[in-house]
Amino acid sequence: MINRNDMLELTRRMNPSRSCFDRIAGAYINGAGEVDETFNVHFGNLSASDRAKNLELAKAVPFSRTNDQLKEYTFPITSKGKDSMWQLLTAVQECGLKNDALMEVLYEQIADGYPVDHEVAIFVFHGVYDIPVKAKDKQSLWESEEVYDFIICTVSPLIDDYEPGEPVWGFLYPAFSGRSSDSDKIAVFHEDPERVAEGLMYKLVGKYVL
């Protein structure tokens, strides 16, 4: 089960004044499921308005209804081998989105598992959060307890030229569990929990999840 307070703690680091993101990359997928265009930039190089818009996209995942829209899944051992999605996600996270070849593979895998007949945008954010130590009274101290290095992915329909709408699917990896990084788990977001993206779930955790 996901702790709601953990997700709220993350979202507090997703605002223009103190954003935890250092990079954003993405792809625009046409109605045939093919990658049309891609981008990959330092988050700080975006305009103030673009930073604000993209932060809202990223926040949609951890700020969603926990254990309803956002659920946590464990990668089975059989889904963590060579050429697995787990291996790909780990590599993307560890390179901080800076390997364009890896990003291309990720976009293609998501587009393949999320078939649609309309244009969509896949955005990926890389963030680093210095998790502060909490005192016994649950108040945060200044010292960093752990550095949480993570990625957030969102899939949104395009509502205008290269303008994504609200995310309909996404994930947070590694999972943020017990205020700590857990690379054995992933938190997956469905805007409509009754309409599970079964193809993507199969790609992620090696089985259909209802």
mmCIF file with all atom_site columns, C-alpha atoms in Angstrom:
data_model
loop_
_atom_site.group_PDB
_atom_site.id
_atom_site.type_symbol
_atom_site.label_atom_id
_atom_site.label_alt_id
_atom_site.label_comp_id
_atom_site.label_asym_id
_atom_site.label_entity_id
_atom_site.label_seq_id
_atom_site.pdbx_PDB_ins_code
_atom_site.Cartn_x
_atom_site.Cartn_y
_atom_site.Cartn_z
_atom_site.occupancy
_atom_site.B_iso_or_equiv
_atom_site.pdbx_formal_charge
_atom_site.auth_seq_id
_atom_site.auth_comp_id
_atom_site.auth_asym_id
_atom_site.auth_atom_id
_atom_site.pdbx_PDB_model_num
ATOM 1   C CA . MET A 1 1   ? 0.000   0.000   0.000   1.00 0.00 ? 1   MET A CA 1
ATOM 2   C CA . ILE A 1 2   ? 1.190   3.507   -0.825  1.00 0.00 ? 2   ILE A CA 1
ATOM 3   C CA . ASN A 1 3   ? 1.469   5.965   2.027   1.00 0.00 ? 3   ASN A CA 1
ATOM 4   C CA . ARG A 1 4   ? -0.336  9.164   1.018   1.00 0.00 ? 4   ARG A CA 1
ATOM 5   C CA . ASN A 1 5   ? 2.004   11.293  3.114   1.00 0.00 ? 5   ASN A CA 1
ATOM 6   C CA . ASP A 1 6   ? 5.014   9.987   1.173   1.00 0.00 ? 6   ASP A CA 1
ATOM 7   C CA . MET A 1 7   ? 3.436   11.161  -2.094  1.00 0.00 ? 7   MET A CA 1
ATOM 8   C CA . LEU A 1 8   ? 2.530   14.555  -0.647  1.00 0.00 ? 8   LEU A CA 1
ATOM 9   C CA . GLU A 1 9   ? 6.111   14.934  0.570   1.00 0.00 ? 9   GLU A CA 1
ATOM 10  C CA . LEU A 1 10  ? 7.315   14.433  -2.993  1.00 0.00 ? 10  LEU A CA 1
ATOM 11  C CA . THR A 1 11  ? 4.841   16.885  -4.517  1.00 0.00 ? 11  THR A CA 1
ATOM 12  C CA . ARG A 1 12  ? 6.017   19.610  -2.154  1.00 0.00 ? 12  ARG A CA 1
ATOM 13  C CA . ARG A 1 13  ? 9.319   19.494  -4.058  1.00 0.00 ? 13  ARG A CA 1
ATOM 14  C CA . MET A 1 14  ? 7.542   19.978  -7.368  1.00 0.00 ? 14  MET A CA 1
ATOM 15  C CA . ASN A 1 15  ? 6.942   23.688  -7.551  1.00 0.00 ? 15  ASN A CA 1
ATOM 16  C CA . PRO A 1 16  ? 8.683   26.491  -9.477  1.00 0.00 ? 16  PRO A CA 1
ATOM 17  C CA . SER A 1 17  ? 10.457  27.873  -6.420  1.00 0.00 ? 17  SER A CA 1
ATOM 18  C CA . ARG A 1 18  ? 12.123  24.590  -5.444  1.00 0.00 ? 18  ARG A CA 1
ATOM 19  C CA . SER A 1 19  ? 11.730  21.992  -8.142  1.00 0.00 ? 19  SER A CA 1
ATOM 20  C CA . CYS A 1 20  ? 13.427  18.632  -7.652  1.00 0.00 ? 20  CYS A CA 1
ATOM 21  C CA . PHE A 1 21  ? 13.596  18.039  -11.418 1.00 0.00 ? 21  PHE A CA 1
ATOM 22  C CA . ASP A 1 22  ? 16.766  18.574  -13.411 1.00 0.00 ? 22  ASP A CA 1
ATOM 23  C CA . ARG A 1 23  ? 15.752  17.171  -16.791 1.00 0.00 ? 23  ARG A CA 1
ATOM 24  C CA . ILE A 1 24  ? 12.711  16.545  -18.972 1.00 0.00 ? 24  ILE A CA 1
ATOM 25  C CA . ALA A 1 25  ? 12.487  14.486  -22.154 1.00 0.00 ? 25  ALA A CA 1
ATOM 26  C CA . GLY A 1 26  ? 9.576   13.436  -24.282 1.00 0.00 ? 26  GLY A CA 1
ATOM 27  C CA . ALA A 1 27  ? 8.108   12.183  -27.516 1.00 0.00 ? 27  ALA A CA 1
ATOM 28  C CA . TYR A 1 28  ? 5.045   12.955  -29.583 1.00 0.00 ? 28  TYR A CA 1
ATOM 29  C CA . ILE A 1 29  ? 3.326   9.831   -30.899 1.00 0.00 ? 29  ILE A CA 1
ATOM 30  C CA . ASN A 1 30  ? 1.106   9.980   -33.969 1.00 0.00 ? 30  ASN A CA 1
ATOM 31  C CA . GLY A 1 31  ? -2.187  8.132   -34.445 1.00 0.00 ? 31  GLY A CA 1
ATOM 32  C CA . ALA A 1 32  ? -0.358  5.159   -35.944 1.00 0.00 ? 32  ALA A CA 1
ATOM 33  C CA . GLY A 1 33  ? 1.679   4.702   -32.741 1.00 0.00 ? 33  GLY A CA 1
ATOM 34  C CA . GLU A 1 34  ? 4.916   6.000   -34.282 1.00 0.00 ? 34  GLU A CA 1
ATOM 35  C CA . VAL A 1 35  ? 7.327   8.495   -32.745 1.00 0.00 ? 35  VAL A CA 1
ATOM 36  C CA . ASP A 1 36  ? 6.990   11.801  -34.608 1.00 0.00 ? 36  ASP A CA 1
ATOM 37  C CA . GLU A 1 37  ? 9.307   14.131  -32.694 1.00 0.00 ? 37  GLU A CA 1
ATOM 38  C CA . THR A 1 38  ? 11.340  14.057  -29.507 1.00 0.00 ? 38  THR A CA 1
ATOM 39  C CA . PHE A 1 39  ? 12.994  16.548  -27.166 1.00 0.00 ? 39  PHE A CA 1
ATOM 40  C CA . ASN A 1 40  ? 15.447  16.347  -24.280 1.00 0.00 ? 40  ASN A CA 1
ATOM 41  C CA . VAL A 1 41  ? 16.370  19.454  -22.273 1.00 0.00 ? 41  VAL A CA 1
ATOM 42  C CA . HIS A 1 42  ? 17.556  20.626  -18.889 1.00 0.00 ? 42  HIS A CA 1
ATOM 43  C CA . PHE A 1 43  ? 14.494  21.498  -16.825 1.00 0.00 ? 43  PHE A CA 1
ATOM 44  C CA . GLY A 1 44  ? 16.017  24.792  -15.729 1.00 0.00 ? 44  GLY A CA 1
ATOM 45  C CA . ASN A 1 45  ? 16.321  25.940  -19.345 1.00 0.00 ? 45  ASN A CA 1
ATOM 46  C CA . LEU A 1 46  ? 12.549  25.989  -19.800 1.00 0.00 ? 46  LEU A CA 1
ATOM 47  C CA . SER A 1 47  ? 10.675  29.268  -19.600 1.00 0.00 ? 47  SER A CA 1
ATOM 48  C CA . ALA A 1 48  ? 8.881   29.995  -16.333 1.00 0.00 ? 48  ALA A CA 1
ATOM 49  C CA . SER A 1 49  ? 5.501   29.248  -17.909 1.00 0.00 ? 49  SER A CA 1
ATOM 50  C CA . ASP A 1 50  ? 6.718   25.957  -19.426 1.00 0.00 ? 50  ASP A CA 1
ATOM 51  C CA . ARG A 1 51  ? 8.233   24.888  -16.100 1.00 0.00 ? 51  ARG A CA 1
ATOM 52  C CA . ALA A 1 52  ? 4.922   25.540  -14.360 1.00 0.00 ? 52  ALA A CA 1
ATOM 53  C CA . LYS A 1 53  ? 2.899   23.622  -16.974 1.00 0.00 ? 53  LYS A CA 1
ATOM 54  C CA . ASN A 1 54  ? 5.242   20.651  -16.924 1.00 0.00 ? 54  ASN A CA 1
ATOM 55  C CA . LEU A 1 55  ? 5.336   20.533  -13.141 1.00 0.00 ? 55  LEU A CA 1
ATOM 56  C CA . GLU A 1 56  ? 1.558   20.152  -13.165 1.00 0.00 ? 56  GLU A CA 1
ATOM 57  C CA . LEU A 1 57  ? 1.910   17.186  -15.522 1.00 0.00 ? 57  LEU A CA 1
ATOM 58  C CA . ALA A 1 58  ? 4.510   15.500  -13.330 1.00 0.00 ? 58  ALA A CA 1
ATOM 59  C CA . LYS A 1 59  ? 2.580   16.149  -10.109 1.00 0.00 ? 59  LYS A CA 1
ATOM 60  C CA . ALA A 1 60  ? -0.499  14.444  -11.550 1.00 0.00 ? 60  ALA A CA 1
ATOM 61  C CA . VAL A 1 61  ? 1.101   11.058  -10.808 1.00 0.00 ? 61  VAL A CA 1
ATOM 62  C CA . PRO A 1 62  ? 2.069   11.334  -7.097  1.00 0.00 ? 62  PRO A CA 1
ATOM 63  C CA . PHE A 1 63  ? -0.827  13.707  -6.314  1.00 0.00 ? 63  PHE A CA 1
ATOM 64  C CA . SER A 1 64  ? -3.467  11.279  -7.652  1.00 0.00 ? 64  SER A CA 1
ATOM 65  C CA . ARG A 1 65  ? -5.674  9.170   -5.388  1.00 0.00 ? 65  ARG A CA 1
ATOM 66  C CA . THR A 1 66  ? -3.329  6.718   -3.701  1.00 0.00 ? 66  THR A CA 1
ATOM 67  C CA . ASN A 1 67  ? -4.216  3.038   -3.811  1.00 0.00 ? 67  ASN A CA 1
ATOM 68  C CA . ASP A 1 68  ? -6.951  3.845   -6.317  1.00 0.00 ? 68  ASP A CA 1
ATOM 69  C CA . GLN A 1 69  ? -5.600  5.816   -9.284  1.00 0.00 ? 69  GLN A CA 1
ATOM 70  C CA . LEU A 1 70  ? -2.029  5.214   -8.117  1.00 0.00 ? 70  LEU A CA 1
ATOM 71  C CA . LYS A 1 71  ? -1.081  1.675   -7.139  1.00 0.00 ? 71  LYS A CA 1
ATOM 72  C CA . GLU A 1 72  ? 2.200   0.003   -6.309  1.00 0.00 ? 72  GLU A CA 1
ATOM 73  C CA . TYR A 1 73  ? 3.391   -3.163  -8.023  1.00 0.00 ? 73  TYR A CA 1
ATOM 74  C CA . THR A 1 74  ? 6.364   -5.440  -7.432  1.00 0.00 ? 74  THR A CA 1
ATOM 75  C CA . PHE A 1 75  ? 8.500   -6.577  -10.354 1.00 0.00 ? 75  PHE A CA 1
ATOM 76  C CA . PRO A 1 76  ? 8.541   -10.394 -10.435 1.00 0.00 ? 76  PRO A CA 1
ATOM 77  C CA . ILE A 1 77  ? 11.990  -11.950 -10.630 1.00 0.00 ? 77  ILE A CA 1
ATOM 78  C CA . THR A 1 78  ? 11.067  -13.227 -14.097 1.00 0.00 ? 78  THR A CA 1
ATOM 79  C CA . SER A 1 79  ? 10.517  -9.613  -15.249 1.00 0.00 ? 79  SER A CA 1
ATOM 80  C CA . LYS A 1 80  ? 13.930  -8.323  -14.187 1.00 0.00 ? 80  LYS A CA 1
ATOM 81  C CA . GLY A 1 81  ? 16.177  -10.072 -16.667 1.00 0.00 ? 81  GLY A CA 1
ATOM 82  C CA . LYS A 1 82  ? 18.101  -8.936  -19.718 1.00 0.00 ? 82  LYS A CA 1
ATOM 83  C CA . ASP A 1 83  ? 16.154  -6.668  -22.090 1.00 0.00 ? 83  ASP A CA 1
ATOM 84  C CA . SER A 1 84  ? 13.321  -6.328  -19.558 1.00 0.00 ? 84  SER A CA 1
ATOM 85  C CA . MET A 1 85  ? 11.373  -3.118  -18.899 1.00 0.00 ? 85  MET A CA 1
ATOM 86  C CA . TRP A 1 86  ? 12.816  -3.124  -15.382 1.00 0.00 ? 86  TRP A CA 1
ATOM 87  C CA . GLN A 1 87  ? 16.337  -3.078  -16.833 1.00 0.00 ? 87  GLN A CA 1
ATOM 88  C CA . LEU A 1 88  ? 15.350  -0.301  -19.261 1.00 0.00 ? 88  LEU A CA 1
ATOM 89  C CA . LEU A 1 89  ? 13.726  1.850   -16.561 1.00 0.00 ? 89  LEU A CA 1
ATOM 90  C CA . THR A 1 90  ? 16.726  1.389   -14.283 1.00 0.00 ? 90  THR A CA 1
ATOM 91  C CA . ALA A 1 91  ? 19.108  2.432   -17.066 1.00 0.00 ? 91  ALA A CA 1
ATOM 92  C CA . VAL A 1 92  ? 16.994  5.486   -17.943 1.00 0.00 ? 92  VAL A CA 1
ATOM 93  C CA . GLN A 1 93  ? 16.868  6.530   -14.293 1.00 0.00 ? 93  GLN A CA 1
ATOM 94  C CA . GLU A 1 94  ? 20.585  5.998   -13.728 1.00 0.00 ? 94  GLU A CA 1
ATOM 95  C CA . CYS A 1 95  ? 21.595  8.040   -16.804 1.00 0.00 ? 95  CYS A CA 1
ATOM 96  C CA . GLY A 1 96  ? 19.269  10.869  -15.797 1.00 0.00 ? 96  GLY A CA 1
ATOM 97  C CA . LEU A 1 97  ? 17.526  10.799  -19.232 1.00 0.00 ? 97  LEU A CA 1
ATOM 98  C CA . LYS A 1 98  ? 20.778  11.785  -20.951 1.00 0.00 ? 98  LYS A CA 1
ATOM 99  C CA . ASN A 1 99  ? 21.007  8.726   -23.217 1.00 0.00 ? 99  ASN A CA 1
ATOM 100 C CA . ASP A 1 100 ? 18.839  9.481   -26.258 1.00 0.00 ? 100 ASP A CA 1
ATOM 101 C CA . ALA A 1 101 ? 19.044  5.912   -27.536 1.00 0.00 ? 101 ALA A CA 1
ATOM 102 C CA . LEU A 1 102 ? 17.588  4.581   -24.286 1.00 0.00 ? 102 LEU A CA 1
ATOM 103 C CA . MET A 1 103 ? 14.869  7.220   -24.366 1.00 0.00 ? 103 MET A CA 1
ATOM 104 C CA . GLU A 1 104 ? 13.893  6.202   -27.905 1.00 0.00 ? 104 GLU A CA 1
ATOM 105 C CA . VAL A 1 105 ? 13.520  2.572   -26.801 1.00 0.00 ? 105 VAL A CA 1
ATOM 106 C CA . LEU A 1 106 ? 11.382  3.652   -23.842 1.00 0.00 ? 106 LEU A CA 1
ATOM 107 C CA . TYR A 1 107 ? 9.057   5.719   -26.041 1.00 0.00 ? 107 TYR A CA 1
ATOM 108 C CA . GLU A 1 108 ? 8.682   2.855   -28.488 1.00 0.00 ? 108 GLU A CA 1
ATOM 109 C CA . GLN A 1 109 ? 7.926   0.368   -25.731 1.00 0.00 ? 109 GLN A CA 1
ATOM 110 C CA . ILE A 1 110 ? 5.276   2.621   -24.191 1.00 0.00 ? 110 ILE A CA 1
ATOM 111 C CA . ALA A 1 111 ? 3.705   3.392   -27.580 1.00 0.00 ? 111 ALA A CA 1
ATOM 112 C CA . ASP A 1 112 ? 3.627   -0.315  -28.381 1.00 0.00 ? 112 ASP A CA 1
ATOM 113 C CA . GLY A 1 113 ? 1.936   -1.187  -25.090 1.00 0.00 ? 113 GLY A CA 1
ATOM 114 C CA . TYR A 1 114 ? -0.520  1.707   -25.142 1.00 0.00 ? 114 TYR A CA 1
ATOM 115 C CA . PRO A 1 115 ? -2.247  1.489   -28.545 1.00 0.00 ? 115 PRO A CA 1
ATOM 116 C CA . VAL A 1 116 ? -4.449  4.476   -29.369 1.00 0.00 ? 116 VAL A CA 1
ATOM 117 C CA . ASP A 1 117 ? -5.940  5.947   -32.509 1.00 0.00 ? 117 ASP A CA 1
ATOM 118 C CA . HIS A 1 118 ? -5.055  9.530   -31.628 1.00 0.00 ? 118 HIS A CA 1
ATOM 119 C CA . GLU A 1 119 ? -1.914  11.559  -30.967 1.00 0.00 ? 119 GLU A CA 1
ATOM 120 C CA . VAL A 1 120 ? -0.360  11.365  -27.515 1.00 0.00 ? 120 VAL A CA 1
ATOM 121 C CA . ALA A 1 121 ? 2.599   12.882  -25.700 1.00 0.00 ? 121 ALA A CA 1
ATOM 122 C CA . ILE A 1 122 ? 4.986   10.857  -23.551 1.00 0.00 ? 122 ILE A CA 1
ATOM 123 C CA . PHE A 1 123 ? 6.878   13.038  -21.071 1.00 0.00 ? 123 PHE A CA 1
ATOM 124 C CA . VAL A 1 124 ? 9.609   11.749  -18.741 1.00 0.00 ? 124 VAL A CA 1
ATOM 125 C CA . PHE A 1 125 ? 10.988  13.728  -15.790 1.00 0.00 ? 125 PHE A CA 1
ATOM 126 C CA . HIS A 1 126 ? 14.157  13.026  -13.833 1.00 0.00 ? 126 HIS A CA 1
ATOM 127 C CA . GLY A 1 127 ? 14.282  14.202  -10.249 1.00 0.00 ? 127 GLY A CA 1
ATOM 128 C CA . VAL A 1 128 ? 16.547  14.065  -7.218  1.00 0.00 ? 128 VAL A CA 1
ATOM 129 C CA . TYR A 1 129 ? 15.204  14.545  -3.722  1.00 0.00 ? 129 TYR A CA 1
ATOM 130 C CA . ASP A 1 130 ? 17.406  14.784  -0.616  1.00 0.00 ? 130 ASP A CA 1
ATOM 131 C CA . ILE A 1 131 ? 15.175  13.064  1.912   1.00 0.00 ? 131 ILE A CA 1
ATOM 132 C CA . PRO A 1 132 ? 15.554  14.913  5.216   1.00 0.00 ? 132 PRO A CA 1
ATOM 133 C CA . VAL A 1 133 ? 15.946  13.032  8.468   1.00 0.00 ? 133 VAL A CA 1
ATOM 134 C CA . LYS A 1 134 ? 12.834  13.186  10.613  1.00 0.00 ? 134 LYS A CA 1
ATOM 135 C CA . ALA A 1 135 ? 13.150  13.800  14.328  1.00 0.00 ? 135 ALA A CA 1
ATOM 136 C CA . LYS A 1 136 ? 11.224  11.743  16.875  1.00 0.00 ? 136 LYS A CA 1
ATOM 137 C CA . ASP A 1 137 ? 8.520   14.412  16.922  1.00 0.00 ? 137 ASP A CA 1
ATOM 138 C CA . LYS A 1 138 ? 8.174   13.851  13.139  1.00 0.00 ? 138 LYS A CA 1
ATOM 139 C CA . GLN A 1 139 ? 9.564   17.293  12.347  1.00 0.00 ? 139 GLN A CA 1
ATOM 140 C CA . SER A 1 140 ? 12.128  17.350  9.539   1.00 0.00 ? 140 SER A CA 1
ATOM 141 C CA . LEU A 1 141 ? 15.756  18.089  10.281  1.00 0.00 ? 141 LEU A CA 1
ATOM 142 C CA . TRP A 1 142 ? 18.228  19.637  7.832   1.00 0.00 ? 142 TRP A CA 1
ATOM 143 C CA . GLU A 1 143 ? 20.433  16.565  7.443   1.00 0.00 ? 143 GLU A CA 1
ATOM 144 C CA . SER A 1 144 ? 19.831  14.404  4.373   1.00 0.00 ? 144 SER A CA 1
ATOM 145 C CA . GLU A 1 145 ? 18.970  10.805  5.184   1.00 0.00 ? 145 GLU A CA 1
ATOM 146 C CA . GLU A 1 146 ? 19.009  9.490   1.624   1.00 0.00 ? 146 GLU A CA 1
ATOM 147 C CA . VAL A 1 147 ? 19.066  10.782  -1.945  1.00 0.00 ? 147 VAL A CA 1
ATOM 148 C CA . TYR A 1 148 ? 16.022  9.586   -3.857  1.00 0.00 ? 148 TYR A CA 1
ATOM 149 C CA . ASP A 1 149 ? 16.836  9.491   -7.581  1.00 0.00 ? 149 ASP A CA 1
ATOM 150 C CA . PHE A 1 150 ? 13.722  8.850   -9.643  1.00 0.00 ? 150 PHE A CA 1
ATOM 151 C CA . ILE A 1 151 ? 11.790  9.255   -12.879 1.00 0.00 ? 151 ILE A CA 1
ATOM 152 C CA . ILE A 1 152 ? 8.159   10.119  -13.523 1.00 0.00 ? 152 ILE A CA 1
ATOM 153 C CA . CYS A 1 153 ? 6.516   9.291   -16.827 1.00 0.00 ? 153 CYS A CA 1
ATOM 154 C CA . THR A 1 154 ? 3.198   10.650  -18.092 1.00 0.00 ? 154 THR A CA 1
ATOM 155 C CA . VAL A 1 155 ? 1.105   9.812   -21.150 1.00 0.00 ? 155 VAL A CA 1
ATOM 156 C CA . SER A 1 156 ? -1.346  12.499  -22.260 1.00 0.00 ? 156 SER A CA 1
ATOM 157 C CA . PRO A 1 157 ? -3.590  13.049  -25.282 1.00 0.00 ? 157 PRO A CA 1
ATOM 158 C CA . LEU A 1 158 ? -2.535  15.975  -27.445 1.00 0.00 ? 158 LEU A CA 1
ATOM 159 C CA . ILE A 1 159 ? -5.165  18.726  -27.317 1.00 0.00 ? 159 ILE A CA 1
ATOM 160 C CA . ASP A 1 160 ? -3.307  21.086  -29.641 1.00 0.00 ? 160 ASP A CA 1
ATOM 161 C CA . ASP A 1 161 ? -0.035  21.256  -31.554 1.00 0.00 ? 161 ASP A CA 1
ATOM 162 C CA . TYR A 1 162 ? 2.473   19.708  -29.127 1.00 0.00 ? 162 TYR A CA 1
ATOM 163 C CA . GLU A 1 163 ? 0.245   20.661  -26.196 1.00 0.00 ? 163 GLU A CA 1
ATOM 164 C CA . PRO A 1 164 ? -0.483  17.710  -23.890 1.00 0.00 ? 164 PRO A CA 1
ATOM 165 C CA . GLY A 1 165 ? -3.716  17.454  -21.957 1.00 0.00 ? 165 GLY A CA 1
ATOM 166 C CA . GLU A 1 166 ? -4.064  15.969  -18.488 1.00 0.00 ? 166 GLU A CA 1
ATOM 167 C CA . PRO A 1 167 ? -2.215  12.656  -18.042 1.00 0.00 ? 167 PRO A CA 1
ATOM 168 C CA . VAL A 1 168 ? -4.248  9.485   -18.450 1.00 0.00 ? 168 VAL A CA 1
ATOM 169 C CA . TRP A 1 169 ? -1.430  7.102   -17.495 1.00 0.00 ? 169 TRP A CA 1
ATOM 170 C CA . GLY A 1 170 ? 1.985   7.270   -15.920 1.00 0.00 ? 170 GLY A CA 1
ATOM 171 C CA . PHE A 1 171 ? 4.359   5.881   -13.341 1.00 0.00 ? 171 PHE A CA 1
ATOM 172 C CA . LEU A 1 172 ? 6.876   6.710   -10.633 1.00 0.00 ? 172 LEU A CA 1
ATOM 173 C CA . TYR A 1 173 ? 10.060  4.631   -10.572 1.00 0.00 ? 173 TYR A CA 1
ATOM 174 C CA . PRO A 1 174 ? 11.639  3.506   -8.327  1.00 0.00 ? 174 PRO A CA 1
ATOM 175 C CA . ALA A 1 175 ? 8.724   3.422   -5.899  1.00 0.00 ? 175 ALA A CA 1
ATOM 176 C CA . PHE A 1 176 ? 8.955   5.835   -2.952  1.00 0.00 ? 176 PHE A CA 1
ATOM 177 C CA . SER A 1 177 ? 8.121   3.450   -0.136  1.00 0.00 ? 177 SER A CA 1
ATOM 178 C CA . GLY A 1 178 ? 8.576   4.241   3.538   1.00 0.00 ? 178 GLY A CA 1
ATOM 179 C CA . ARG A 1 179 ? 10.323  7.483   2.528   1.00 0.00 ? 179 ARG A CA 1
ATOM 180 C CA . SER A 1 180 ? 12.948  5.433   0.705   1.00 0.00 ? 180 SER A CA 1
ATOM 181 C CA . SER A 1 181 ? 13.759  4.232   -2.800  1.00 0.00 ? 181 SER A CA 1
ATOM 182 C CA . ASP A 1 182 ? 12.571  0.741   -3.710  1.00 0.00 ? 182 ASP A CA 1
ATOM 183 C CA . SER A 1 183 ? 13.773  -0.377  -7.146  1.00 0.00 ? 183 SER A CA 1
ATOM 184 C CA . ASP A 1 184 ? 11.869  -3.650  -6.826  1.00 0.00 ? 184 ASP A CA 1
ATOM 185 C CA . LYS A 1 185 ? 8.598   -1.741  -7.086  1.00 0.00 ? 185 LYS A CA 1
ATOM 186 C CA . ILE A 1 186 ? 6.886   0.776   -9.356  1.00 0.00 ? 186 ILE A CA 1
ATOM 187 C CA . ALA A 1 187 ? 3.899   3.048   -8.675  1.00 0.00 ? 187 ALA A CA 1
ATOM 188 C CA . VAL A 1 188 ? 1.561   3.110   -11.689 1.00 0.00 ? 188 VAL A CA 1
ATOM 189 C CA . PHE A 1 189 ? -1.084  5.774   -12.369 1.00 0.00 ? 189 PHE A CA 1
ATOM 190 C CA . HIS A 1 190 ? -4.344  5.268   -14.255 1.00 0.00 ? 190 HIS A CA 1
ATOM 191 C CA . GLU A 1 191 ? -6.555  8.347   -14.544 1.00 0.00 ? 191 GLU A CA 1
ATOM 192 C CA . ASP A 1 192 ? -9.518  5.964   -14.736 1.00 0.00 ? 192 ASP A CA 1
ATOM 193 C CA . PRO A 1 193 ? -8.851  2.964   -12.442 1.00 0.00 ? 193 PRO A CA 1
ATOM 194 C CA . GLU A 1 194 ? -11.645 1.069   -14.184 1.00 0.00 ? 194 GLU A CA 1
ATOM 195 C CA . ARG A 1 195 ? -9.782  1.211   -17.506 1.00 0.00 ? 195 ARG A CA 1
ATOM 196 C CA . VAL A 1 196 ? -6.434  -0.454  -16.857 1.00 0.00 ? 196 VAL A CA 1
ATOM 197 C CA . ALA A 1 197 ? -3.827  -0.227  -19.631 1.00 0.00 ? 197 ALA A CA 1
ATOM 198 C CA . GLU A 1 198 ? -3.350  -3.984  -19.712 1.00 0.00 ? 198 GLU A CA 1
ATOM 199 C CA . GLY A 1 199 ? -0.724  -3.947  -22.464 1.00 0.00 ? 199 GLY A CA 1
ATOM 200 C CA . LEU A 1 200 ? 1.496   -1.584  -20.522 1.00 0.00 ? 200 LEU A CA 1
ATOM 201 C CA . MET A 1 201 ? 0.984   -3.428  -17.268 1.00 0.00 ? 201 MET A CA 1
ATOM 202 C CA . TYR A 1 202 ? 2.073   -6.614  -19.011 1.00 0.00 ? 202 TYR A CA 1
ATOM 203 C CA . LYS A 1 203 ? 5.202   -4.887  -20.288 1.00 0.00 ? 203 LYS A CA 1
ATOM 204 C CA . LEU A 1 204 ? 6.012   -3.466  -16.856 1.00 0.00 ? 204 LEU A CA 1
ATOM 205 C CA . VAL A 1 205 ? 5.397   -6.374  -14.519 1.00 0.00 ? 205 VAL A CA 1
ATOM 206 C CA . GLY A 1 206 ? 5.099   -9.313  -16.889 1.00 0.00 ? 206 GLY A CA 1
ATOM 207 C CA . LYS A 1 207 ? 1.451   -10.041 -16.273 1.00 0.00 ? 207 LYS A CA 1
ATOM 208 C CA . TYR A 1 208 ? -2.000  -8.594  -16.814 1.00 0.00 ? 208 TYR A CA 1
ATOM 209 C CA . VAL A 1 209 ? -3.214  -6.776  -13.718 1.00 0.00 ? 209 VAL A CA 1
ATOM 210 C CA . LEU A 1 210 ? -6.933  -6.191  -13.190 1.00 0.00 ? 210 LEU A CA 1
#
